[in-house]
Short mmCIF file of C-alpha atoms in Angstrom, two decimals:
data_model
loop_
_atom_site.label_atom_id
_atom_site.label_comp_id
_atom_site.label_asym_id
_atom_site.label_seq_id
_atom_site.Cartn_x
_atom_site.Cartn_y
_atom_site.Cartn_z
CA MET A 75 0.00 0.00 -0.01
CA THR A 76 1.31 3.45 -0.91
CA VAL A 77 0.28 6.94 0.07
CA SER A 78 -0.53 9.75 -2.35
CA GLY A 79 -2.44 12.99 -2.53
CA PRO A 80 -3.84 14.52 0.66
CA LEU A 81 -3.14 11.38 2.72
CA GLN A 82 0.57 11.80 1.95
CA GLY A 83 0.55 15.43 3.15
CA ALA A 84 -1.58 15.56 6.23
CA ALA A 85 -4.18 12.83 6.79
CA ALA A 86 -1.87 10.05 8.04
CA PRO A 87 -0.07 12.13 10.73
CA VAL A 88 -3.36 13.77 11.74
CA MET A 89 -4.88 10.30 12.18
CA ALA A 90 -1.93 9.27 14.33
CA VAL A 91 -2.15 12.34 16.55
CA LEU A 92 -5.92 11.99 16.94
CA ALA A 93 -5.54 8.34 17.78
CA PHE A 94 -2.95 9.28 20.37
CA ALA A 95 -5.21 12.01 21.88
CA ALA A 96 -8.22 9.63 21.99
CA ALA A 97 -6.21 6.89 23.66
CA ILE A 98 -4.88 9.22 26.33
CA ALA A 99 -8.33 10.70 26.98
CA TRP A 100 -9.86 7.25 27.35
CA TRP A 101 -6.97 6.17 29.56
CA ARG A 102 -7.58 9.12 31.88
CA VAL A 103 -11.24 8.11 32.25
CA ARG A 104 -10.71 4.35 32.57
CA PRO A 105 -7.03 3.65 33.32
CA TRP A 106 -5.41 0.47 32.06
CA PRO A 107 -1.76 -0.67 32.16
CA VAL A 108 0.29 1.99 30.35
CA GLN A 109 2.09 -0.61 28.20
CA TRP A 110 -0.97 -1.26 26.13
CA PRO A 111 -1.63 2.30 24.78
CA THR A 112 2.08 2.83 24.46
CA ALA A 113 2.58 -0.31 22.35
CA ALA A 114 -0.51 0.37 20.21
CA LEU A 115 0.40 3.99 19.48
CA GLY A 116 4.07 3.19 18.89
CA ALA A 117 3.02 0.50 16.37
CA LEU A 118 0.56 2.91 14.75
CA SER A 119 3.30 5.51 14.42
CA LEU A 120 5.61 2.99 12.73
CA ILE A 121 2.85 1.98 10.28
CA VAL A 122 2.19 5.64 9.33
CA THR A 123 5.92 6.16 8.79
CA ALA A 124 6.12 3.03 6.63
CA LEU A 125 3.33 4.44 4.45
CA TYR A 126 5.45 7.50 3.73
CA LEU A 127 8.69 5.70 2.82
CA PRO A 128 7.88 4.89 -0.86
CA HIS A 129 7.24 8.57 -1.67
CA GLY A 130 9.63 10.20 0.76
CA ASP A 131 8.88 13.84 1.38
CA GLY A 132 5.71 14.22 3.44
CA GLY A 133 5.76 18.00 3.33
CA SER A 134 5.19 20.60 6.06
CA TYR A 135 1.98 18.96 7.26
CA ALA A 136 3.78 15.78 8.18
CA SER A 137 6.55 17.80 9.85
CA ALA A 138 4.18 19.84 12.10
CA TRP A 139 1.93 16.99 13.09
CA GLY A 140 4.91 14.71 13.45
CA LEU A 141 6.38 16.92 16.12
CA LEU A 142 3.10 16.70 18.13
CA GLU A 143 3.12 12.95 17.63
CA ALA A 144 6.72 12.70 18.80
CA ALA A 145 5.96 14.71 21.90
CA GLY A 146 3.05 12.38 22.75
CA LEU A 147 5.18 9.26 22.24
CA LEU A 148 7.91 10.69 24.48
CA VAL A 149 5.37 11.35 27.22
CA LEU A 150 4.21 7.73 26.93
CA ILE A 151 7.81 6.51 27.20
CA VAL A 152 8.22 8.46 30.44
CA LEU A 153 5.03 6.97 31.87
CA LEU A 154 5.91 3.50 30.62
CA VAL A 155 9.33 3.37 32.29
CA ARG A 156 7.93 4.98 35.43
CA ARG A 157 5.05 2.52 35.95
CA ALA A 158 5.50 -0.70 33.95
CA ARG A 159 7.54 -3.74 34.92
CA PRO A 160 11.17 -3.43 33.80
CA LEU A 161 11.04 -6.20 31.12
CA VAL A 162 7.80 -4.85 29.63
CA ALA A 163 9.12 -1.30 29.75
CA ALA A 164 12.30 -2.41 27.89
CA VAL A 165 10.40 -4.17 25.10
CA VAL A 166 7.57 -1.63 24.57
CA GLY A 167 9.95 1.30 25.16
CA THR A 168 12.27 0.01 22.43
CA LEU A 169 9.36 -0.21 20.03
CA THR A 170 8.11 3.30 20.87
CA GLY A 171 11.60 4.77 20.80
CA ALA A 172 12.07 3.33 17.31
CA ALA A 173 8.80 5.03 16.28
CA VAL A 174 10.11 8.33 17.56
CA ALA A 175 13.45 7.89 15.76
CA ALA A 176 11.66 6.91 12.52
CA LEU A 177 9.39 9.98 12.45
CA LEU A 178 12.04 12.02 10.66
CA LEU A 179 11.84 9.66 7.66
CA ARG A 180 8.45 11.15 6.81
CA VAL A 181 9.96 14.51 5.76
CA LEU A 182 13.20 13.17 4.21
CA PRO A 183 13.43 12.44 0.44
CA SER A 184 13.94 8.88 -0.69
CA PRO A 185 16.17 6.97 -0.76
CA VAL A 186 17.38 7.05 2.88
CA THR A 187 21.02 7.84 3.24
CA THR A 188 23.53 7.31 6.04
CA ASP A 189 23.28 10.97 6.99
CA ASP A 190 19.49 10.52 7.33
CA LEU A 191 20.03 7.56 9.69
CA MET A 192 22.45 9.65 11.79
CA MET A 193 19.72 12.27 12.13
CA CYS A 194 17.26 9.59 13.15
CA SER A 195 19.71 8.34 15.79
CA PHE A 196 19.59 11.84 17.36
CA TRP A 197 15.83 11.38 17.87
CA ALA A 198 16.58 7.95 19.29
CA LEU A 199 18.78 9.66 21.89
CA ILE A 200 15.85 11.95 22.75
CA ALA A 201 13.71 8.86 23.29
CA ALA A 202 16.46 7.41 25.51
CA ALA A 203 16.45 10.64 27.51
CA ALA A 204 12.73 10.24 28.07
CA ALA A 205 13.36 6.72 29.34
CA VAL A 206 16.00 8.08 31.75
CA ALA A 207 13.49 10.70 32.95
CA GLY A 208 10.95 7.93 33.56
CA ARG A 209 13.53 5.89 35.45
CA TYR A 210 14.31 8.88 37.64
CA LEU A 211 10.62 9.42 38.41
CA ARG A 212 10.33 5.66 39.20
CA ALA A 213 13.21 5.96 41.65
CA GLN A 214 11.56 9.02 43.24
CA ASP A 215 8.29 7.11 43.62
CA ALA A 216 10.09 4.22 45.26
CA ALA A 217 11.91 6.65 47.58
CA ARG A 218 8.58 8.23 48.59
CA ILE A 219 7.08 4.80 49.31
CA ARG A 220 10.11 3.83 51.39
CA ALA A 221 9.88 7.14 53.27
CA ALA A 222 6.21 6.62 53.95
CA ARG A 223 6.84 3.07 55.21
CA GLN A 224 9.67 4.33 57.39
CA ALA A 225 7.52 7.06 58.78
CA GLU A 226 4.80 4.53 59.56
CA ARG A 227 7.39 2.26 61.21
CA GLU A 228 8.74 5.14 63.27
CA GLN A 229 5.21 6.06 64.32
CA GLN A 230 4.63 2.45 65.39
CA LEU A 231 7.90 2.49 67.40
CA ALA A 232 7.00 5.81 68.96
CA LEU A 233 3.68 4.39 70.15
CA ALA A 234 5.42 1.29 71.48
CA ALA A 235 7.95 3.51 73.28
CA ASP A 236 5.13 5.51 74.89
CA LEU A 237 3.35 2.35 75.97
CA HIS A 238 6.56 1.09 77.56
CA ASP A 239 7.68 4.33 79.07
CA PHE A 240 4.45 5.58 80.54
CA VAL A 241 1.77 2.93 80.52
CA ALA A 242 4.16 0.21 81.73
CA HIS A 243 5.25 2.60 84.51
CA GLU A 244 1.69 2.82 85.77
CA VAL A 245 1.05 -0.88 85.35
CA THR A 246 4.14 -1.63 87.49
CA ALA A 247 2.72 0.66 90.14
CA MET A 248 -0.60 -1.21 89.99
CA LEU A 249 1.13 -4.52 90.46
CA PHE A 250 3.17 -3.19 93.37
CA GLN A 251 0.03 -1.93 95.09
CA ALA A 252 -1.85 -5.12 94.32
CA GLN A 253 0.90 -7.15 96.07
CA ALA A 254 0.70 -4.81 99.07
CA ALA A 255 -3.12 -5.08 99.22
CA LYS A 256 -2.89 -8.82 99.13
CA LEU A 257 -0.50 -8.90 102.08
CA LEU A 258 -2.55 -6.36 104.13
CA ALA A 259 -6.02 -7.70 103.27
CA GLY A 260 -6.23 -9.81 106.42
CA SER A 261 -4.25 -7.81 108.95
CA ASP A 262 -4.98 -4.23 107.95
CA PRO A 263 -8.07 -3.84 105.67
CA SER A 264 -7.89 -0.05 105.76
CA HIS A 265 -4.41 -0.03 104.17
CA ALA A 266 -5.61 -2.57 101.69
CA LEU A 267 -8.43 -0.26 100.63
CA THR A 268 -5.92 2.57 100.30
CA ALA A 269 -3.83 0.37 98.01
CA LEU A 270 -6.87 -0.43 95.94
CA ASP A 271 -7.61 3.28 95.61
CA ARG A 272 -4.05 3.83 94.38
CA ILE A 273 -4.48 1.04 91.90
CA GLU A 274 -7.56 2.74 90.53
CA LYS A 275 -5.75 6.07 90.18
CA ALA A 276 -2.76 4.37 88.52
CA GLY A 277 -5.14 2.75 86.06
CA GLN A 278 -6.66 6.11 85.24
CA ARG A 279 -3.22 7.61 84.70
CA ALA A 280 -2.29 4.70 82.43
CA LEU A 281 -5.36 5.37 80.30
CA ALA A 282 -4.59 9.05 80.25
CA SER A 283 -1.00 8.28 79.14
CA LEU A 284 -2.35 6.10 76.37
CA ASP A 285 -4.69 8.83 75.16
CA ARG A 286 -1.89 11.40 75.34
CA SER A 287 0.46 9.13 73.30
CA VAL A 288 -2.11 8.64 70.55
CA HIS A 289 -2.84 12.39 70.51
CA ALA A 290 0.84 13.21 70.29
CA LEU A 291 1.27 10.91 67.33
CA ARG A 292 -1.61 12.65 65.54
CA GLN A 293 0.09 15.95 66.31
CA THR A 294 3.30 14.87 64.54
CA GLY A 295 5.05 13.76 67.73
CA ALA A 296 4.91 16.97 69.68
CA PRO A 297 6.69 16.66 73.07
CA GLN A 298 4.35 15.33 75.80
CA TYR A 299 6.38 15.83 78.95
CA GLY A 300 9.19 18.08 80.19
CA LEU A 301 11.42 18.79 83.17
CA THR A 302 8.63 20.59 84.98
CA ASP A 303 6.65 17.31 85.07
CA LEU A 304 9.31 15.52 87.04
CA HIS A 305 8.08 16.81 90.38
CA GLU A 306 4.58 15.42 89.81
CA LEU A 307 6.16 12.12 88.68
CA ALA A 308 8.20 12.00 91.84
CA ARG A 309 5.12 12.72 93.97
CA GLN A 310 3.17 9.89 92.34
CA TYR A 311 6.05 7.49 92.59
CA SER A 312 6.70 8.34 96.25
CA ALA A 313 3.04 7.75 97.11
CA VAL A 314 3.23 4.21 95.77
CA GLY A 315 6.75 3.28 96.72
CA PRO A 316 8.96 1.53 97.42
CA ALA A 317 11.02 4.65 98.16
CA PRO A 318 10.60 8.42 98.17
CA VAL A 319 11.97 10.28 95.21
CA HIS A 320 13.83 13.59 95.52
CA VAL A 321 14.12 15.70 92.38
CA HIS A 322 16.44 18.56 91.73
CA VAL A 323 16.34 20.46 88.43
CA ALA A 324 18.95 23.21 88.05
CA ALA A 325 17.54 26.49 86.73
CA ALA A 326 20.11 26.52 83.94
CA ALA A 327 18.95 23.09 82.77
CA GLU A 328 15.42 24.39 82.04
CA ALA A 329 16.68 26.18 78.92
CA CYS A 330 17.08 22.93 77.00
CA SER A 331 14.88 22.24 74.03
CA GLY A 332 11.52 20.45 74.38
CA ASP A 333 12.51 17.22 72.77
CA VAL A 334 15.61 16.91 74.95
CA ALA A 335 13.51 17.63 78.06
CA GLU A 336 11.06 14.92 77.07
CA LEU A 337 13.88 12.47 76.53
CA ALA A 338 15.23 13.30 79.97
CA TYR A 339 11.73 12.69 81.42
CA ARG A 340 11.60 9.28 79.70
CA ILE A 341 14.95 8.32 81.15
CA VAL A 342 13.77 9.17 84.66
CA VAL A 343 10.52 7.21 84.14
CA GLU A 344 12.48 4.16 82.99
CA ALA A 345 14.87 4.41 85.91
CA LEU A 346 12.08 4.67 88.47
CA THR A 347 10.17 1.81 86.88
CA ASN A 348 13.24 -0.38 87.14
CA VAL A 349 13.77 0.61 90.76
CA ARG A 350 10.25 -0.55 91.53
CA ARG A 351 10.66 -3.76 89.60
CA HIS A 352 14.20 -4.73 90.63
CA ALA A 353 14.95 -2.95 93.92
CA PRO A 354 11.97 -3.25 96.27
CA ASP A 355 14.30 -2.68 99.26
CA ALA A 356 15.41 0.77 98.04
CA THR A 357 14.93 3.47 100.70
CA ALA A 358 15.57 6.62 98.62
CA VAL A 359 15.89 7.67 94.98
CA THR A 360 17.56 10.92 93.89
CA VAL A 361 17.03 12.54 90.53
CA ASP A 362 19.42 15.35 89.58
CA ILE A 363 19.22 17.35 86.34
CA GLN A 364 22.22 19.65 85.72
CA PRO A 365 24.00 21.26 82.82
CA ALA A 366 27.08 19.29 81.89
CA ALA A 367 30.51 20.73 82.41
CA ASP A 368 30.77 22.27 78.93
CA ASP A 369 27.30 23.88 79.34
CA ALA A 370 26.27 22.49 75.96
CA ALA A 371 24.75 19.31 77.34
CA LEU A 372 22.33 18.10 79.95
CA ARG A 373 23.29 15.60 82.61
CA VAL A 374 20.58 13.36 84.05
CA THR A 375 21.54 11.30 87.13
CA VAL A 376 19.31 8.88 88.96
CA ILE A 377 20.66 7.13 92.09
CA ASN A 378 18.95 4.66 94.40
CA ASP A 379 20.53 3.10 97.51
CA THR A 380 19.63 -0.54 96.81
CA SER A 381 22.19 -3.23 97.40
CA LEU A 382 20.52 -5.81 95.11
CA GLY A 383 22.44 -4.61 92.09
CA THR A 384 19.62 -4.96 89.59
CA ALA A 385 17.79 -1.71 89.94
CA HIS A 386 18.20 -0.66 86.33
CA GLY A 387 17.79 -3.96 84.60
CA ALA A 388 21.45 -5.19 84.59
CA PRO A 389 23.43 -7.43 86.95
CA THR A 390 25.73 -5.84 89.47
CA ARG A 391 28.83 -7.17 87.78
CA ARG A 392 28.07 -5.24 84.61
CA SER A 393 27.84 -1.56 83.80
CA ASP A 394 26.49 -2.08 80.32
CA PRO A 395 22.91 -0.72 80.11
CA THR A 396 22.20 -3.18 77.33
CA ALA A 397 22.83 -6.19 79.48
CA PRO A 398 20.06 -8.77 79.97
CA GLY A 399 17.20 -7.96 82.32
CA GLY A 400 15.14 -5.50 80.32
CA THR A 401 15.03 -3.64 77.01
CA GLY A 402 13.96 -0.19 78.21
CA ILE A 403 17.46 1.06 79.17
CA ALA A 404 18.97 -0.52 76.04
CA ARG A 405 16.47 1.19 73.80
CA LEU A 406 16.99 4.53 75.57
CA ALA A 407 20.75 4.09 75.25
CA GLU A 408 20.32 3.69 71.48
CA ARG A 409 18.09 6.79 71.34
CA VAL A 410 20.50 8.87 73.37
CA GLY A 411 23.42 7.63 71.26
CA ALA A 412 21.55 8.65 68.11
CA ARG A 413 21.41 12.19 69.46
CA GLY A 414 25.13 12.21 70.10
CA GLY A 415 24.82 11.59 73.87
CA THR A 416 25.77 8.79 76.26
CA LEU A 417 23.94 6.66 78.81
CA THR A 418 25.55 4.41 81.39
CA ALA A 419 24.16 2.42 84.30
CA GLY A 420 25.85 0.40 86.98
CA PRO A 421 26.55 -0.13 90.72
CA THR A 422 28.48 2.30 92.81
CA GLU A 423 30.92 1.75 95.72
CA ARG A 424 28.22 2.62 98.26
CA HIS A 425 25.98 -0.31 97.39
CA SER A 426 23.74 1.89 95.29
CA TRP A 427 22.87 2.05 91.61
CA ARG A 428 23.52 4.98 89.34
CA LEU A 429 22.19 5.83 85.95
CA THR A 430 23.81 8.75 84.12
CA ALA A 431 22.84 10.21 80.78
CA VAL A 432 24.50 13.13 79.01
CA LEU A 433 22.30 14.70 76.33
CA PRO A 434 23.14 17.47 73.80
CA ALA A 435 20.94 20.17 75.29
CA GLY A 436 20.02 22.39 72.37
CA ARG A 437 18.14 25.53 73.33
CA ALA A 438 14.50 26.10 74.03
CA VAL A 439 12.66 28.24 71.45
CA THR A 440 11.55 31.58 73.00
#
């Protein structure tokens, strides 16, 4: 079949462009895999080009419409490489790229020379550039998906951390009071009722902590607690036991940023929880928050006078906070290390246990 008359000048490229526009419009309304319209339109373009070859020069009509057709095919190549499977994209992309490269043959006189083929290869490079653009967009899409999954994972870990740091703290207090109520039920019912009342309040605080954790996650992880909350924490802990807690926060330490203050609060919560779990014979706990020596860091120190040697989840013979006996201190040590700080825990010479954390302080926003 050969082309002559009006079809040679304009009808064939117009038909190709209209077919391209119709396919894209239909695809926007009812999407299907991008390889099908790309393969169909690439094949159609090659057929139209083949119709021109016996007569050569397609004239200005073919040139103008051919540019529109080439632009559409290049867009399809970008979408194809971005969305289709790699093998399918390679096969269909090669076909469509060949169609783009062959478009120039419609306006070149016959027979085709080596110089003409060199000019076609330039258009093939343009098609290759479109494929590279599609590959870049595909990589960006994959990066966004990974980032979204990582953000979801971090949100899950944040919720788990809150459940451990705050809810577990209250649950430990409930268990401690339940044990006390069980021992006093027969000999001193009034104290047993007091313990039950404290269990109820601890349960309410646990629910409040859970609600606060979920709310904070919805508010993009805004800090929940700070250094000013340590005194209330100490009061609640002292009321339940096993030992009173004394808190001292230096005025200079209060200038630290909110996220650092919250991390310091979490460290104290974990330390007190471990005292309750592992050092029931402790008689006093001291919490001291001070600027570090270089005034660019915050030092958090928690000391209890137990002689059991397991107050912070590690055996007496070890000073490694990641030692067996609990994951809270190990997880906090990783979090502190990620901020460029340090956290150590271990026995002292006075038969007590000391936890020390040094945090880069930052500065509070005023």
